[in-house]
PDB file of C-alpha atoms in Angstrom:
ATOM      1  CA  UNK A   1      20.738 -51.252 -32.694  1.00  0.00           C
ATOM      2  CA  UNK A   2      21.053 -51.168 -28.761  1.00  0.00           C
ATOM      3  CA  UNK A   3      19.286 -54.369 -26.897  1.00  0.00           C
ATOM      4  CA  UNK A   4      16.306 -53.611 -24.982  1.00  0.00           C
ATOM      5  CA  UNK A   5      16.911 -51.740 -21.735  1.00  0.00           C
ATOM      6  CA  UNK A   6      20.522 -50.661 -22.790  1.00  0.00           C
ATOM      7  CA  UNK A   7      21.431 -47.186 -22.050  1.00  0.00           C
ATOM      8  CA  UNK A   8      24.327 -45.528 -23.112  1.00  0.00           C
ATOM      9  CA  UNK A   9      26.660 -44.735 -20.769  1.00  0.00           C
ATOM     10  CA  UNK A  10      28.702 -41.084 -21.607  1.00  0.00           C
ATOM     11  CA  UNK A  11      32.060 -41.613 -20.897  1.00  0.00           C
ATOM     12  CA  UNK A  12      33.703 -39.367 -18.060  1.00  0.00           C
ATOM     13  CA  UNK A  13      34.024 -35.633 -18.392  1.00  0.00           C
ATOM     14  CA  UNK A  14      31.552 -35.630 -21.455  1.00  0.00           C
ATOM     15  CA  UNK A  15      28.896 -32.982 -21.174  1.00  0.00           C
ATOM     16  CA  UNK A  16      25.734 -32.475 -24.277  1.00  0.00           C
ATOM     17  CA  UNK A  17      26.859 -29.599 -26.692  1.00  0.00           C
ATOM     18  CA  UNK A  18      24.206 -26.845 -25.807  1.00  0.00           C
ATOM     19  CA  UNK A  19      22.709 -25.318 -28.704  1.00  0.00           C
ATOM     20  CA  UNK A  20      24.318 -21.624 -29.187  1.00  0.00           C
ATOM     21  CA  UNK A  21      21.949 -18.899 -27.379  1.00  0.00           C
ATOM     22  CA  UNK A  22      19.881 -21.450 -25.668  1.00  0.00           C
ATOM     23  CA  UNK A  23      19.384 -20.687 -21.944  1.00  0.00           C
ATOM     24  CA  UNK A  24      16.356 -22.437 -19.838  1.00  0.00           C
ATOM     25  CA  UNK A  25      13.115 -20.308 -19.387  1.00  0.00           C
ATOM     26  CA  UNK A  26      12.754 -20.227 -15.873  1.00  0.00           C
ATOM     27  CA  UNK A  27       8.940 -19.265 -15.182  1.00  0.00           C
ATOM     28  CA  UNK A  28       8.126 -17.645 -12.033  1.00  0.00           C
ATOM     29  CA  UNK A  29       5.283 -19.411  -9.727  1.00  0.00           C
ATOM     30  CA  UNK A  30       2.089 -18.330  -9.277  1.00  0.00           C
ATOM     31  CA  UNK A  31       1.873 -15.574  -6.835  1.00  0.00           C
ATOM     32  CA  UNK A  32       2.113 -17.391  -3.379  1.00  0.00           C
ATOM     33  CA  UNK A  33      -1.081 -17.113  -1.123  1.00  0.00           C
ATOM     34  CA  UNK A  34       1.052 -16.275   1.856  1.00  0.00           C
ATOM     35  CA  UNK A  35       2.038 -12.600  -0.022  1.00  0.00           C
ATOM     36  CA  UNK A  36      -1.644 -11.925  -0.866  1.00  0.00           C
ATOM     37  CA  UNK A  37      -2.204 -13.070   2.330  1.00  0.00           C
ATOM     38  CA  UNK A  38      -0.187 -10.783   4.433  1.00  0.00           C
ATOM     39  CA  UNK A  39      -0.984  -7.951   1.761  1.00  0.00           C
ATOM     40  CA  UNK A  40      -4.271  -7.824   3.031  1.00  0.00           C
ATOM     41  CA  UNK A  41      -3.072  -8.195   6.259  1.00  0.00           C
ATOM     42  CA  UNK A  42      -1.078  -5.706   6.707  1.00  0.00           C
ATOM     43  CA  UNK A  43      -3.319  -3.075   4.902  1.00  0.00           C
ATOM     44  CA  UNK A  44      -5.989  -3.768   6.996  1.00  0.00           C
ATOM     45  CA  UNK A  45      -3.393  -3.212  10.282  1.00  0.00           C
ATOM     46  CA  UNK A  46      -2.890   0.497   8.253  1.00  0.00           C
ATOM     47  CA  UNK A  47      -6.449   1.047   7.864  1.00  0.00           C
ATOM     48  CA  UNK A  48      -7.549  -0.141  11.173  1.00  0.00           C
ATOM     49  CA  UNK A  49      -4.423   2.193  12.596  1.00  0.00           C
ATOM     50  CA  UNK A  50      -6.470   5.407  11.084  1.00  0.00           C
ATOM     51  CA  UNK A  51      -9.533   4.326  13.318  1.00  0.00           C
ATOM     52  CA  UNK A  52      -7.400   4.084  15.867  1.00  0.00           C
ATOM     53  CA  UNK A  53      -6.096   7.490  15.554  1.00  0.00           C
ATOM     54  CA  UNK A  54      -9.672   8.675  15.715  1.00  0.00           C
ATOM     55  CA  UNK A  55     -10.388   7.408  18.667  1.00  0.00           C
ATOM     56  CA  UNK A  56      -7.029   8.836  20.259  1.00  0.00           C
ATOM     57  CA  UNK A  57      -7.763  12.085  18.578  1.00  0.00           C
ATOM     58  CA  UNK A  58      -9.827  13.830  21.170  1.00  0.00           C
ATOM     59  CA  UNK A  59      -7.624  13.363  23.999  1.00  0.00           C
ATOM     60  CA  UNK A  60      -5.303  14.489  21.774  1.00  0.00           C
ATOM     61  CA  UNK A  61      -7.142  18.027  20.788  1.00  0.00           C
ATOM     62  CA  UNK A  62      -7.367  18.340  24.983  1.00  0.00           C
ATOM     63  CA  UNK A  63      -3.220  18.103  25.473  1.00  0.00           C
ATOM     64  CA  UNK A  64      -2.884  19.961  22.457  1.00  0.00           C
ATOM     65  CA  UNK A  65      -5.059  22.940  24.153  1.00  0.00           C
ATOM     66  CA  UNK A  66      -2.860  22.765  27.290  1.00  0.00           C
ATOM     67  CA  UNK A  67       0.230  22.640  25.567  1.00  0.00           C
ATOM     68  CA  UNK A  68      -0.657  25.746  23.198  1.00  0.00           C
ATOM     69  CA  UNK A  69      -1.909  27.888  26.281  1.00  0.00           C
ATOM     70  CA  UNK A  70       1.129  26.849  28.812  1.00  0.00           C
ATOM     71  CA  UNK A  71       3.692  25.590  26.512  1.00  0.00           C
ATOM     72  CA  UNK A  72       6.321  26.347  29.636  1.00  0.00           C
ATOM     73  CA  UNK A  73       4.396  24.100  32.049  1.00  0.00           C
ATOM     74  CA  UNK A  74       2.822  21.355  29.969  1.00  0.00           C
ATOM     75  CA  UNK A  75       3.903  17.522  29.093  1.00  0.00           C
ATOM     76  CA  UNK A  76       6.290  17.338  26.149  1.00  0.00           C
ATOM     77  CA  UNK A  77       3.946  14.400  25.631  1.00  0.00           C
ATOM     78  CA  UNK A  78       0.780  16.881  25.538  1.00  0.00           C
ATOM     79  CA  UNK A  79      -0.819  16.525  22.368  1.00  0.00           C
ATOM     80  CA  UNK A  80       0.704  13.366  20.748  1.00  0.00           C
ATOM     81  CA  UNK A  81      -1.568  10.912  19.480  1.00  0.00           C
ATOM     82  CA  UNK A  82      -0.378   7.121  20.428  1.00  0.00           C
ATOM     83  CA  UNK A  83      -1.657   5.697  17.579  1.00  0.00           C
ATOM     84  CA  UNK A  84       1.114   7.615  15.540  1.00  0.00           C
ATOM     85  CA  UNK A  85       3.808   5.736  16.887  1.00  0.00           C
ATOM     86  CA  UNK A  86       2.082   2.196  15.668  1.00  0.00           C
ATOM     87  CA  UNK A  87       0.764   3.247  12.344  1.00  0.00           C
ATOM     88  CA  UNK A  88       4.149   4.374  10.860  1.00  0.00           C
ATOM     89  CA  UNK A  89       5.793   0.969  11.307  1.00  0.00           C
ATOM     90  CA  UNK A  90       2.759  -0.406  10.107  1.00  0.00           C
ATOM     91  CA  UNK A  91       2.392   1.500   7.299  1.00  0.00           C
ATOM     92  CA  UNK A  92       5.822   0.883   6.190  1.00  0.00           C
ATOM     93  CA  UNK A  93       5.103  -3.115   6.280  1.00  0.00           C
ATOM     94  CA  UNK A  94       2.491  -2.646   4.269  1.00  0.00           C
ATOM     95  CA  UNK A  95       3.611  -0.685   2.075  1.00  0.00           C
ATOM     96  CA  UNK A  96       6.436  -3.366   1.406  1.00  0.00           C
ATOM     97  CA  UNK A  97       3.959  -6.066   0.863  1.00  0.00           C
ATOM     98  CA  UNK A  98       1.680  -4.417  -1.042  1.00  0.00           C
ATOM     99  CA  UNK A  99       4.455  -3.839  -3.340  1.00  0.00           C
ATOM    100  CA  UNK A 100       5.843  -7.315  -2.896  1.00  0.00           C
ATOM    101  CA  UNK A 101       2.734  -8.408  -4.156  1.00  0.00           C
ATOM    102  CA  UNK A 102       2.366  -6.195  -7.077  1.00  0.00           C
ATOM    103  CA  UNK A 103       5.546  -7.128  -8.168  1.00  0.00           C
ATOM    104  CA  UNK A 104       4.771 -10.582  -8.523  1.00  0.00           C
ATOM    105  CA  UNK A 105       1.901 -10.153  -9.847  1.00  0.00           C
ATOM    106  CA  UNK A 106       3.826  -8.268 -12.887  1.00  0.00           C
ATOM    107  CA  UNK A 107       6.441 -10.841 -12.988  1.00  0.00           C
ATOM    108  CA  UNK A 108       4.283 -13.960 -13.322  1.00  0.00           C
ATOM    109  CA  UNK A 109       1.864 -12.050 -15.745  1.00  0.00           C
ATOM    110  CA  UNK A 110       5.237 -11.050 -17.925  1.00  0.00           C
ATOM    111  CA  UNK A 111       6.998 -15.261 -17.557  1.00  0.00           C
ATOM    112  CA  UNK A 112       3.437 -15.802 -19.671  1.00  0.00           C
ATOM    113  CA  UNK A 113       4.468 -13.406 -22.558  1.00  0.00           C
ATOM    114  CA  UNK A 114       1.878 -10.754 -21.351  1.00  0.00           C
ATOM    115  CA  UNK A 115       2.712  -7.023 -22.008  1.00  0.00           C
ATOM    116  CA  UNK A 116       2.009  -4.970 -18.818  1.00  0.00           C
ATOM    117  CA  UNK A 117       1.746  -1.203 -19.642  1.00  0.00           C
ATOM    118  CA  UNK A 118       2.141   1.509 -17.112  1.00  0.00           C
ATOM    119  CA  UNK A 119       5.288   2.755 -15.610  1.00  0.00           C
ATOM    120  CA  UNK A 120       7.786   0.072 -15.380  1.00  0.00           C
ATOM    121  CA  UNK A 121       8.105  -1.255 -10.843  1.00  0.00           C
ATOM    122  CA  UNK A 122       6.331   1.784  -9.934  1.00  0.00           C
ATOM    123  CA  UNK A 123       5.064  -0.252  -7.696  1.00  0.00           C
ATOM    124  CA  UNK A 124       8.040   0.262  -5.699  1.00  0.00           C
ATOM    125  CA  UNK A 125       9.171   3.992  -6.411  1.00  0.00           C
ATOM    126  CA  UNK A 126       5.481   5.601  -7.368  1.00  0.00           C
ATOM    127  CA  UNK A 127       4.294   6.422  -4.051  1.00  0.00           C
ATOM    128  CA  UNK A 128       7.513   8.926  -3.246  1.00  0.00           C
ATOM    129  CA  UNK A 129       6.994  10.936  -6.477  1.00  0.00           C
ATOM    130  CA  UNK A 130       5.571  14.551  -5.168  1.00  0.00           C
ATOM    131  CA  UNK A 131       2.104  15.294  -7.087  1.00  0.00           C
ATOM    132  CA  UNK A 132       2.922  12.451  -9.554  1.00  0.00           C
ATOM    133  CA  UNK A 133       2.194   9.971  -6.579  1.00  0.00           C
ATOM    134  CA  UNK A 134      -1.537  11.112  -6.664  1.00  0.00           C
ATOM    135  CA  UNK A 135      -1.639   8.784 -10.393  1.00  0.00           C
ATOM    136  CA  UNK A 136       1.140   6.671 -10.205  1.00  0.00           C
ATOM    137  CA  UNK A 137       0.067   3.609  -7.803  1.00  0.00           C
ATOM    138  CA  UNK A 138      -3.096   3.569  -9.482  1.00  0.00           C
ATOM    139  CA  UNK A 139      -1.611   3.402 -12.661  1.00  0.00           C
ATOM    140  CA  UNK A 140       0.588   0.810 -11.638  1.00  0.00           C
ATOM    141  CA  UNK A 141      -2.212  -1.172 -10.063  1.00  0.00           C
ATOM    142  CA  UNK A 142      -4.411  -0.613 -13.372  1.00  0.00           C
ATOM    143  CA  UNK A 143      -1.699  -2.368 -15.241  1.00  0.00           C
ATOM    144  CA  UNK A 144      -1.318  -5.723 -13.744  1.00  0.00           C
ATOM    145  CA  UNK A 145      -4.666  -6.344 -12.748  1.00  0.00           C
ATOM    146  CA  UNK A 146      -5.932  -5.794 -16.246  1.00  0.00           C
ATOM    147  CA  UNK A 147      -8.599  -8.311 -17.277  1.00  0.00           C
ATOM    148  CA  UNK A 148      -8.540  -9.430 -13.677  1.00  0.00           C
ATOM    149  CA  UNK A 149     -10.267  -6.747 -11.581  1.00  0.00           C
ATOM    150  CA  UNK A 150     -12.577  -3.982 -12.800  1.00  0.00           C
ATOM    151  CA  UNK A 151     -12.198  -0.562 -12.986  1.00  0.00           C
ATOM    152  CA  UNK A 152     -15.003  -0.120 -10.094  1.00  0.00           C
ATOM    153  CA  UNK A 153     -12.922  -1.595  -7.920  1.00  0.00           C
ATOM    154  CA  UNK A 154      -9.783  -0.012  -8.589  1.00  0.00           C
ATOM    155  CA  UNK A 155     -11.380   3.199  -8.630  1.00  0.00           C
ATOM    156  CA  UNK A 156     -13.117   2.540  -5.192  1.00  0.00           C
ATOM    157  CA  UNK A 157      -9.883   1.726  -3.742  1.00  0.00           C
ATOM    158  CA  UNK A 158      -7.912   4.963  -5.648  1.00  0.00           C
ATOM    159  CA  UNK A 159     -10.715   7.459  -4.660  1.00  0.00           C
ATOM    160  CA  UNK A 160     -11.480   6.287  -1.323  1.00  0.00           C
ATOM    161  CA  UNK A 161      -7.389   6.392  -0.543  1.00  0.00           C
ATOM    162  CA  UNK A 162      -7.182   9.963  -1.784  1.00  0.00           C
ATOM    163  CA  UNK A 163      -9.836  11.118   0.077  1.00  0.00           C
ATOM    164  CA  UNK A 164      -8.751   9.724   3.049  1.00  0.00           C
ATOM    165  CA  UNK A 165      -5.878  11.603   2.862  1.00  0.00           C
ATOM    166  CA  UNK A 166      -6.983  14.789   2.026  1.00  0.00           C
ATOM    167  CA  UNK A 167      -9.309  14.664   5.394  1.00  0.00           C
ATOM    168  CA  UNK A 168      -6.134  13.682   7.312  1.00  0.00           C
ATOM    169  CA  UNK A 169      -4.212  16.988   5.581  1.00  0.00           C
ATOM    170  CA  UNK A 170      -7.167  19.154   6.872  1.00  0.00           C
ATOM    171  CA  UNK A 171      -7.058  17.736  10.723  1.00  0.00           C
ATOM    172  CA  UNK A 172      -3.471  18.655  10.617  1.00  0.00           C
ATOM    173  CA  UNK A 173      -3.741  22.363   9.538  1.00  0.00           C
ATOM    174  CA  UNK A 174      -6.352  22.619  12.229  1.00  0.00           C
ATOM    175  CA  UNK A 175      -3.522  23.913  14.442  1.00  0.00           C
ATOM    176  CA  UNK A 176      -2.559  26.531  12.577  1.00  0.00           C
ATOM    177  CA  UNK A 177      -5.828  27.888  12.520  1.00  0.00           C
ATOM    178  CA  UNK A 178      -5.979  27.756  16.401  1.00  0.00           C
ATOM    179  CA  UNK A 179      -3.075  29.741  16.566  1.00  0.00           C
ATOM    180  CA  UNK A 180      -2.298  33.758  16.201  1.00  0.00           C
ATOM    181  CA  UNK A 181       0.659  33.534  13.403  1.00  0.00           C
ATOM    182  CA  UNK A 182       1.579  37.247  14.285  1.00  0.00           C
ATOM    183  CA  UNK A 183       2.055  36.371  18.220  1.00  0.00           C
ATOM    184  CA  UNK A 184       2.331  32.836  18.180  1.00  0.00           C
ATOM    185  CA  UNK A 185      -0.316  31.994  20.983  1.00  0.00           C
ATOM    186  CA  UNK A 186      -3.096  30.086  21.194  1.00  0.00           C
ATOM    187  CA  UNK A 187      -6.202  32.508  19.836  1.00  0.00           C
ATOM    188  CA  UNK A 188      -8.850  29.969  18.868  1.00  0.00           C
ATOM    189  CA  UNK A 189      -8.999  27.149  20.729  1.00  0.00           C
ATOM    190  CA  UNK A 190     -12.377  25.405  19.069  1.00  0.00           C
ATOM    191  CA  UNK A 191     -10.653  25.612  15.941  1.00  0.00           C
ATOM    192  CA  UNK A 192      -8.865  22.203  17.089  1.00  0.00           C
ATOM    193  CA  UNK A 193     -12.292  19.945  17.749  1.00  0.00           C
ATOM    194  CA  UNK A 194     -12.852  19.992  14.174  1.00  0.00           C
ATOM    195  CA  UNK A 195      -9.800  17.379  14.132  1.00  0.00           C
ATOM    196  CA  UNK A 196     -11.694  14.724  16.090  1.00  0.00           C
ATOM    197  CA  UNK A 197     -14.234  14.729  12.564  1.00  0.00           C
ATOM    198  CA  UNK A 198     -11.928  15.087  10.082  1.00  0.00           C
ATOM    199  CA  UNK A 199      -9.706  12.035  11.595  1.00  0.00           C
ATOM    200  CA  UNK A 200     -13.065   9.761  11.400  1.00  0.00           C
ATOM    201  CA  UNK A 201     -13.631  11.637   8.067  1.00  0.00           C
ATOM    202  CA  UNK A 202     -10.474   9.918   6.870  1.00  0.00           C
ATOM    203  CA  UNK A 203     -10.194   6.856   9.616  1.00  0.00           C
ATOM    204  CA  UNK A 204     -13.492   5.685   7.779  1.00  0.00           C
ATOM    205  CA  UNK A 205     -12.758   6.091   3.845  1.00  0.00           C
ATOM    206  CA  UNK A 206      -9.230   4.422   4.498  1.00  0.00           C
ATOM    207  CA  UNK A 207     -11.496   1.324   5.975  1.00  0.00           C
ATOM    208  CA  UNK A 208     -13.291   1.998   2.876  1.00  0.00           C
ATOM    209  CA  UNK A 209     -10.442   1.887   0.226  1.00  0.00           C
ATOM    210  CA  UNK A 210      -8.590  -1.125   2.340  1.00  0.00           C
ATOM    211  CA  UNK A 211     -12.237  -3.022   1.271  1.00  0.00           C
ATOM    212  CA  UNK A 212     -11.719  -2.193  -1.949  1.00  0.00           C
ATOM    213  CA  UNK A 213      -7.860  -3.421  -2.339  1.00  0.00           C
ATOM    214  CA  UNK A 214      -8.398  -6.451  -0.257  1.00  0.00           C
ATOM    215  CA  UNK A 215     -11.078  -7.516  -2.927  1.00  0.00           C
ATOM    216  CA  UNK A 216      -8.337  -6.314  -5.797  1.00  0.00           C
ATOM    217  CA  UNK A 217      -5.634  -8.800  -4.228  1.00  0.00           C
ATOM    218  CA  UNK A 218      -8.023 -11.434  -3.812  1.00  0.00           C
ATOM    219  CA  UNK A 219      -9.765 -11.338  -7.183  1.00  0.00           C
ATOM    220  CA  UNK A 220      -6.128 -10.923  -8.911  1.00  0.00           C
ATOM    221  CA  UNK A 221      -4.713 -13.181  -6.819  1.00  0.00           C
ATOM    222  CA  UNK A 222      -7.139 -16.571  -7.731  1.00  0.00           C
ATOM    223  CA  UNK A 223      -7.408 -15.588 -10.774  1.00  0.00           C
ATOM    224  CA  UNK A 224      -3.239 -15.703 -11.287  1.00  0.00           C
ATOM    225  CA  UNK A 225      -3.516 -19.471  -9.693  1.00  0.00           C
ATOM    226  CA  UNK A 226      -6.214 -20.513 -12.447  1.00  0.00           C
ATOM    227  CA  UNK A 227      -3.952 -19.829 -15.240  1.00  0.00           C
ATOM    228  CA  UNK A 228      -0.458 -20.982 -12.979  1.00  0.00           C
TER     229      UNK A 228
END
């Protein structure tokens, strides 16, 4: 029997047998506030960007109008909307948090021995899928914020999104229908006002479905830190 307060000492270049197959369970953190954070953050930038847009888009329609009846003497600027050149780098950082954020969401949810249905990281590869990307992210979403947020919110957020998109398609092909296809010139002019709507139209329910994912992140998000 040792004394009290002995200690063994190993001697040099002895190491503890480790037990065959045994590695250490390393268990991901909770999901850091900071990602959440800048997930909302940065969504909100995106949504705010589509307001933006909005209010650029008249101006827009008027250098659009010039360009289309004197393409040879107009700006090669005429009918560019600002707000373009902001929102794609935006949209891109958001998209990268967003995904960030999902991601560990899944991971930590997993370290506890949770299943997680849905398509495997589609939080990463969903959005580029053509017509598959109008289910994926929301499947992806639905599948790590099981038991956390409800299906209200998720499909505020989904529906909201899609429709915001679909008024931003119909702005665009406003051109076309100000323009004579068989002569190439500009025939009906009015056509393009209706874009100045239809980019509120979809400025507004983007505003809409970033209300709806902030609330997602945040709900997911404390409750993830309860059970960390």
């Amino acid at each position: 029997m040792a004394p009290p307060g002995y200690a063994p000492v190993a001697p040099p270049g002895y190491a503890p047998m480790a037990t065959p197959g045994y590695a250490p369970i390393s268990v991901p953190s909770a999901v850091p506030n900071s990602v959440a954070l800048w997930a909302i953050i940065l969504t909100g930038a995106y949504a705010a960007m589509g307001v933006l847009t909005a209010l650029l888009t008249p101006a827009s329609v008027e250098g659009m109008k010039t360009a289309l009846a004197d393409p040879n003497n107009s700006s090669p600027f005429a009918g560019q909307n600002p707000a373009t050149l902001i929102s794609t780098p935006v949209g891109i950082a958001s998209y990268v948090l967003l995904a960030l954020w999902m991601w560990r969401i899944r991971a930590a949810r997993k370290a506890r021995g949770e299943t997680i249905g849905g398509p495997p990281a589609v939080e990463w590869w969903g959005w580029f899928v053509p017509i598959a990307s109008v289910v994926l992210p929301f499947l992806g979403m639905r599948a790590i914020t099981k038991g956390r947020a409800s299906m209200g919110l998720l499909a505020g957020w989904w529906s909201a999104y899609l429709v915001s998109g679909a008024f931003g398609l119909v702005s665009g092909f406003a051109s076309f229908r100000a323009i004579d296809l068989s002569t190439g010139k500009l025939a009906h002019p009015e056509a393009l006002d209706s874009m100045a709507g239809f980019a509120w139209a979809s400025g507004i329910t983007l505003v809409v479905s970033w209300i709806f994912l902030a609330m997602i992140i945040r709900i997911t998000t404390r409750r993830e830190a309860e059970l960390s």
